[in-house]
Amino acid sequence: MQPQPKFHFTPEEYLALERRAETKSEYWNGQIYALAGASESHVLIITNVVSALATQVKGRPCKVYSHDMRVKVSAAGLYTYPDVIVVCGEARFEDRHRDTLLNPLVLIEALSSSTAVYDRGAKFEFYRSLESLSDYLLVAQDEPKIDHYTRQSADRWLLSTYRGLDATVPIPAIDCALPLADVYDKIDWTEAEPEAVSLRVLRERAVEYGPHPGDPIQAGRLPPAPAP
């Protein structure tokens, strides 16, 4: 008898697999989701943001991590890899491996066609359950634009949108600022990936990787594919 494929994993099983894997995956609700590769624009934006913030927090008790640091959102049962993380004070980790952060102060995601719906919707909902989180920034790839959510109270967030290379995003929680000219340095706008994504791409992704918690297909917000 052939062994049956395993469709449900415990967090411990996921972490054991992830620490041996060559590529990164998210974990949510017992399922493991492979993460797609990033475009050049995505990589440049992350590099620029990390560089800008790391320079500003130098000499202060704050650390800036890139997308190789995993974050656990306990209330949602989610393990994920934000593009940029800032933590101030003592960084708390899940275990002795120190590769799964529990208390991010600022989270930043660079949007792409495959993640924009998730990053704006379900993922932000998951992140909001992090008591330590004060700021959430979404950086567009197809235009100089950053959406900045700041926590006002436990259940209330304020959205501020910054557009154009002359704009600067203040982040008072870490006493930093992000000039969009620095964030988008060396970005080739002719090659930048649009945030919008077609229904066909979403359906193909769901078939290839399985439904993701943030996909409109999973949430029942997309119509079924037409019959061939």
Short mmCIF file of C-alpha atoms in Angstrom, two decimals:
data_model
loop_
_atom_site.label_atom_id
_atom_site.label_comp_id
_atom_site.label_asym_id
_atom_site.label_seq_id
_atom_site.Cartn_x
_atom_site.Cartn_y
_atom_site.Cartn_z
CA MET A 1 0.00 0.00 0.00
CA GLN A 2 1.29 3.41 -0.93
CA PRO A 3 1.58 5.88 1.96
CA GLN A 4 -1.10 8.56 1.91
CA PRO A 5 0.12 12.13 1.39
CA LYS A 6 0.14 14.21 4.55
CA PHE A 7 -2.23 17.18 4.35
CA HIS A 8 -2.01 18.45 7.92
CA PHE A 9 1.15 19.41 9.76
CA THR A 10 1.76 20.48 13.32
CA PRO A 11 3.80 23.65 13.92
CA GLU A 12 6.64 21.47 15.19
CA GLU A 13 6.63 19.40 11.99
CA TYR A 14 6.58 22.54 9.86
CA LEU A 15 9.53 24.07 11.69
CA ALA A 16 11.54 20.85 11.44
CA LEU A 17 10.91 20.72 7.69
CA GLU A 18 11.47 24.44 7.17
CA ARG A 19 14.83 24.45 8.92
CA ARG A 20 16.08 21.80 6.49
CA ALA A 21 14.45 23.23 3.36
CA GLU A 22 16.30 25.09 0.61
CA THR A 23 13.29 27.33 -0.10
CA LYS A 24 10.93 29.14 2.26
CA SER A 25 7.29 28.30 3.00
CA GLU A 26 4.54 29.80 5.12
CA TYR A 27 2.47 27.80 7.58
CA TRP A 28 -1.16 28.41 8.41
CA ASN A 29 -3.85 26.24 9.97
CA GLY A 30 -1.94 23.00 9.49
CA GLN A 31 -1.02 23.69 5.87
CA ILE A 32 2.32 24.60 4.28
CA TYR A 33 2.42 27.08 1.40
CA ALA A 34 5.48 27.44 -0.84
CA LEU A 35 6.61 31.03 -1.36
CA ALA A 36 7.28 32.21 -4.88
CA GLY A 37 10.51 33.87 -5.96
CA ALA A 38 10.83 37.65 -6.04
CA SER A 39 11.30 40.03 -8.97
CA GLU A 40 14.30 42.33 -9.27
CA SER A 41 12.17 45.33 -8.29
CA HIS A 42 10.93 43.50 -5.20
CA VAL A 43 14.47 42.64 -4.12
CA LEU A 44 15.74 46.18 -4.72
CA ILE A 45 12.88 47.74 -2.75
CA ILE A 46 13.51 45.46 0.23
CA THR A 47 17.25 46.14 0.09
CA ASN A 48 16.67 49.89 -0.07
CA VAL A 49 14.23 49.87 2.85
CA VAL A 50 16.48 47.74 5.05
CA SER A 51 19.47 49.96 4.25
CA ALA A 52 17.57 53.19 4.99
CA LEU A 53 16.16 51.97 8.30
CA ALA A 54 19.32 50.22 9.49
CA THR A 55 21.28 53.44 9.00
CA GLN A 56 18.75 55.44 11.02
CA VAL A 57 18.54 53.05 13.98
CA LYS A 58 22.30 52.59 14.24
CA GLY A 59 23.40 53.06 17.85
CA ARG A 60 19.87 52.59 19.16
CA PRO A 61 18.27 49.45 20.67
CA CYS A 62 16.43 48.58 17.44
CA LYS A 63 17.13 45.86 14.88
CA VAL A 64 16.10 45.62 11.23
CA TYR A 65 15.57 42.17 9.72
CA SER A 66 15.02 41.22 6.10
CA HIS A 67 12.69 38.56 4.71
CA ASP A 68 14.86 35.70 6.00
CA MET A 69 13.49 36.21 9.53
CA ARG A 70 10.31 34.28 10.28
CA VAL A 71 7.47 35.76 12.38
CA LYS A 72 4.94 33.77 14.36
CA VAL A 73 1.43 35.19 14.70
CA SER A 74 0.22 33.02 17.56
CA ALA A 75 -3.44 34.04 17.51
CA ALA A 76 -3.75 33.08 13.84
CA GLY A 77 -1.56 29.97 13.89
CA LEU A 78 0.57 31.63 11.21
CA TYR A 79 4.30 31.43 10.49
CA THR A 80 5.33 33.87 7.80
CA TYR A 81 8.24 35.85 6.35
CA PRO A 82 7.57 39.62 6.22
CA ASP A 83 9.77 41.50 3.78
CA VAL A 84 11.14 43.87 6.43
CA ILE A 85 10.84 43.70 10.24
CA VAL A 86 11.84 46.21 12.89
CA VAL A 87 11.98 45.33 16.58
CA CYS A 88 13.04 47.69 19.38
CA GLY A 89 14.12 46.60 22.81
CA GLU A 90 14.56 42.90 23.48
CA ALA A 91 13.71 40.64 20.55
CA ARG A 92 11.66 37.66 21.71
CA PHE A 93 11.94 34.35 19.86
CA GLU A 94 9.90 31.17 19.95
CA ASP A 95 12.81 28.90 20.84
CA ARG A 96 16.57 28.57 21.10
CA HIS A 97 17.02 28.66 17.32
CA ARG A 98 16.24 32.41 17.34
CA ASP A 99 14.78 32.26 13.85
CA THR A 100 11.11 32.87 14.69
CA LEU A 101 10.35 36.34 16.04
CA LEU A 102 7.36 36.97 18.30
CA ASN A 103 7.31 40.74 18.88
CA PRO A 104 7.76 42.83 15.71
CA LEU A 105 7.14 46.56 16.13
CA VAL A 106 7.06 47.49 12.42
CA LEU A 107 6.28 45.21 9.46
CA ILE A 108 6.77 46.15 5.81
CA GLU A 109 5.64 44.24 2.73
CA ALA A 110 6.53 44.96 -0.90
CA LEU A 111 3.41 44.27 -2.93
CA SER A 112 3.38 42.05 -5.99
CA SER A 113 0.74 40.63 -8.29
CA SER A 114 0.73 37.31 -6.45
CA THR A 115 0.59 38.69 -2.90
CA ALA A 116 -1.22 42.05 -2.97
CA VAL A 117 -4.68 40.69 -2.16
CA TYR A 118 -3.30 38.60 0.70
CA ASP A 119 -1.06 41.37 2.09
CA ARG A 120 -3.90 43.90 2.12
CA GLY A 121 -6.53 41.49 3.40
CA ALA A 122 -6.09 38.32 5.41
CA LYS A 123 -2.43 38.87 6.21
CA PHE A 124 -3.07 42.32 7.64
CA GLU A 125 -5.92 40.87 9.66
CA PHE A 126 -3.52 38.26 11.06
CA TYR A 127 -0.86 40.89 11.78
CA ARG A 128 -3.32 43.07 13.69
CA SER A 129 -3.52 40.39 16.37
CA LEU A 130 0.15 41.04 17.24
CA GLU A 131 0.03 43.22 20.35
CA SER A 132 3.57 44.46 19.70
CA LEU A 133 2.80 45.77 16.20
CA SER A 134 2.46 49.54 15.81
CA ASP A 135 3.02 50.10 12.07
CA TYR A 136 2.32 48.20 8.85
CA LEU A 137 3.59 49.52 5.52
CA LEU A 138 2.69 48.32 2.03
CA VAL A 139 5.12 49.36 -0.70
CA ALA A 140 3.88 49.34 -4.31
CA GLN A 141 6.14 48.08 -7.09
CA ASP A 142 4.44 49.65 -10.10
CA GLU A 143 4.44 53.27 -8.86
CA PRO A 144 6.10 55.30 -6.08
CA LYS A 145 3.45 54.76 -3.42
CA ILE A 146 3.40 53.55 0.19
CA ASP A 147 0.32 52.82 2.29
CA HIS A 148 1.12 53.26 5.98
CA TYR A 149 -1.17 51.84 8.66
CA THR A 150 -0.55 53.07 12.22
CA ARG A 151 -2.24 51.58 15.26
CA GLN A 152 -4.47 54.05 17.11
CA SER A 153 -5.93 51.57 19.59
CA ALA A 154 -6.35 47.80 19.90
CA ASP A 155 -8.87 47.65 17.05
CA ARG A 156 -8.37 50.94 15.22
CA TRP A 157 -5.78 51.68 12.54
CA LEU A 158 -5.15 54.89 10.59
CA LEU A 159 -4.23 54.69 6.89
CA SER A 160 -1.97 57.34 5.35
CA THR A 161 -0.96 57.10 1.69
CA TYR A 162 2.23 58.66 0.31
CA ARG A 163 2.77 59.10 -3.43
CA GLY A 164 5.60 60.43 -5.55
CA LEU A 165 9.37 60.43 -5.21
CA ASP A 166 9.26 63.71 -3.28
CA ALA A 167 7.20 62.17 -0.46
CA THR A 168 8.58 60.88 2.85
CA VAL A 169 6.89 58.41 5.20
CA PRO A 170 7.39 59.24 8.89
CA ILE A 171 7.50 56.31 11.32
CA PRO A 172 7.41 57.92 14.78
CA ALA A 173 7.35 54.57 16.62
CA ILE A 174 10.99 54.04 15.66
CA ASP A 175 11.89 57.70 15.11
CA CYS A 176 12.64 57.05 11.44
CA ALA A 177 11.51 58.30 8.04
CA LEU A 178 11.43 56.64 4.63
CA PRO A 179 11.97 58.98 1.66
CA LEU A 180 10.33 57.37 -1.35
CA ALA A 181 13.30 58.49 -3.46
CA ASP A 182 15.47 56.16 -1.37
CA VAL A 183 12.94 53.32 -1.32
CA TYR A 184 12.69 53.32 -5.12
CA ASP A 185 16.34 54.01 -5.91
CA LYS A 186 17.43 52.17 -9.09
CA ILE A 187 13.92 50.85 -9.82
CA ASP A 188 13.26 50.38 -13.54
CA TRP A 189 9.59 51.35 -13.88
CA THR A 190 9.33 49.70 -17.29
CA GLU A 191 10.06 46.36 -15.64
CA ALA A 192 8.14 46.88 -12.38
CA GLU A 193 5.52 44.27 -11.58
CA PRO A 194 1.93 45.56 -11.44
CA GLU A 195 -0.05 45.04 -8.26
CA ALA A 196 -3.22 44.10 -10.14
CA VAL A 197 -3.68 40.42 -10.90
CA SER A 198 -6.15 38.71 -13.20
CA LEU A 199 -8.66 36.07 -12.18
CA ARG A 200 -6.86 33.61 -14.43
CA VAL A 201 -3.56 34.06 -12.58
CA LEU A 202 -5.29 33.65 -9.22
CA ARG A 203 -7.03 30.48 -10.35
CA GLU A 204 -3.82 29.03 -11.78
CA ARG A 205 -2.00 29.77 -8.54
CA ALA A 206 -4.73 28.08 -6.52
CA VAL A 207 -4.50 24.98 -8.69
CA GLU A 208 -0.70 24.84 -8.56
CA TYR A 209 -0.10 25.59 -4.89
CA GLY A 210 -3.46 24.98 -3.26
CA PRO A 211 -5.70 27.70 -1.85
CA HIS A 212 -3.92 30.34 0.21
CA PRO A 213 -5.74 31.88 3.20
CA GLY A 214 -5.56 35.33 1.64
CA ASP A 215 -6.63 34.44 -1.89
CA PRO A 216 -10.04 35.64 -3.08
CA ILE A 217 -10.67 32.10 -4.29
CA GLN A 218 -10.26 30.72 -0.77
CA ALA A 219 -12.43 33.50 0.66
CA GLY A 220 -15.19 32.86 -1.86
CA ARG A 221 -14.87 36.30 -3.45
CA LEU A 222 -14.18 35.16 -7.01
CA PRO A 223 -16.66 33.61 -9.41
CA PRO A 224 -15.99 30.03 -10.52
CA ALA A 225 -13.93 29.53 -13.63
CA PRO A 226 -15.99 29.29 -16.81
CA ALA A 227 -16.56 25.86 -18.27
CA PRO A 228 -14.09 24.95 -21.03
#
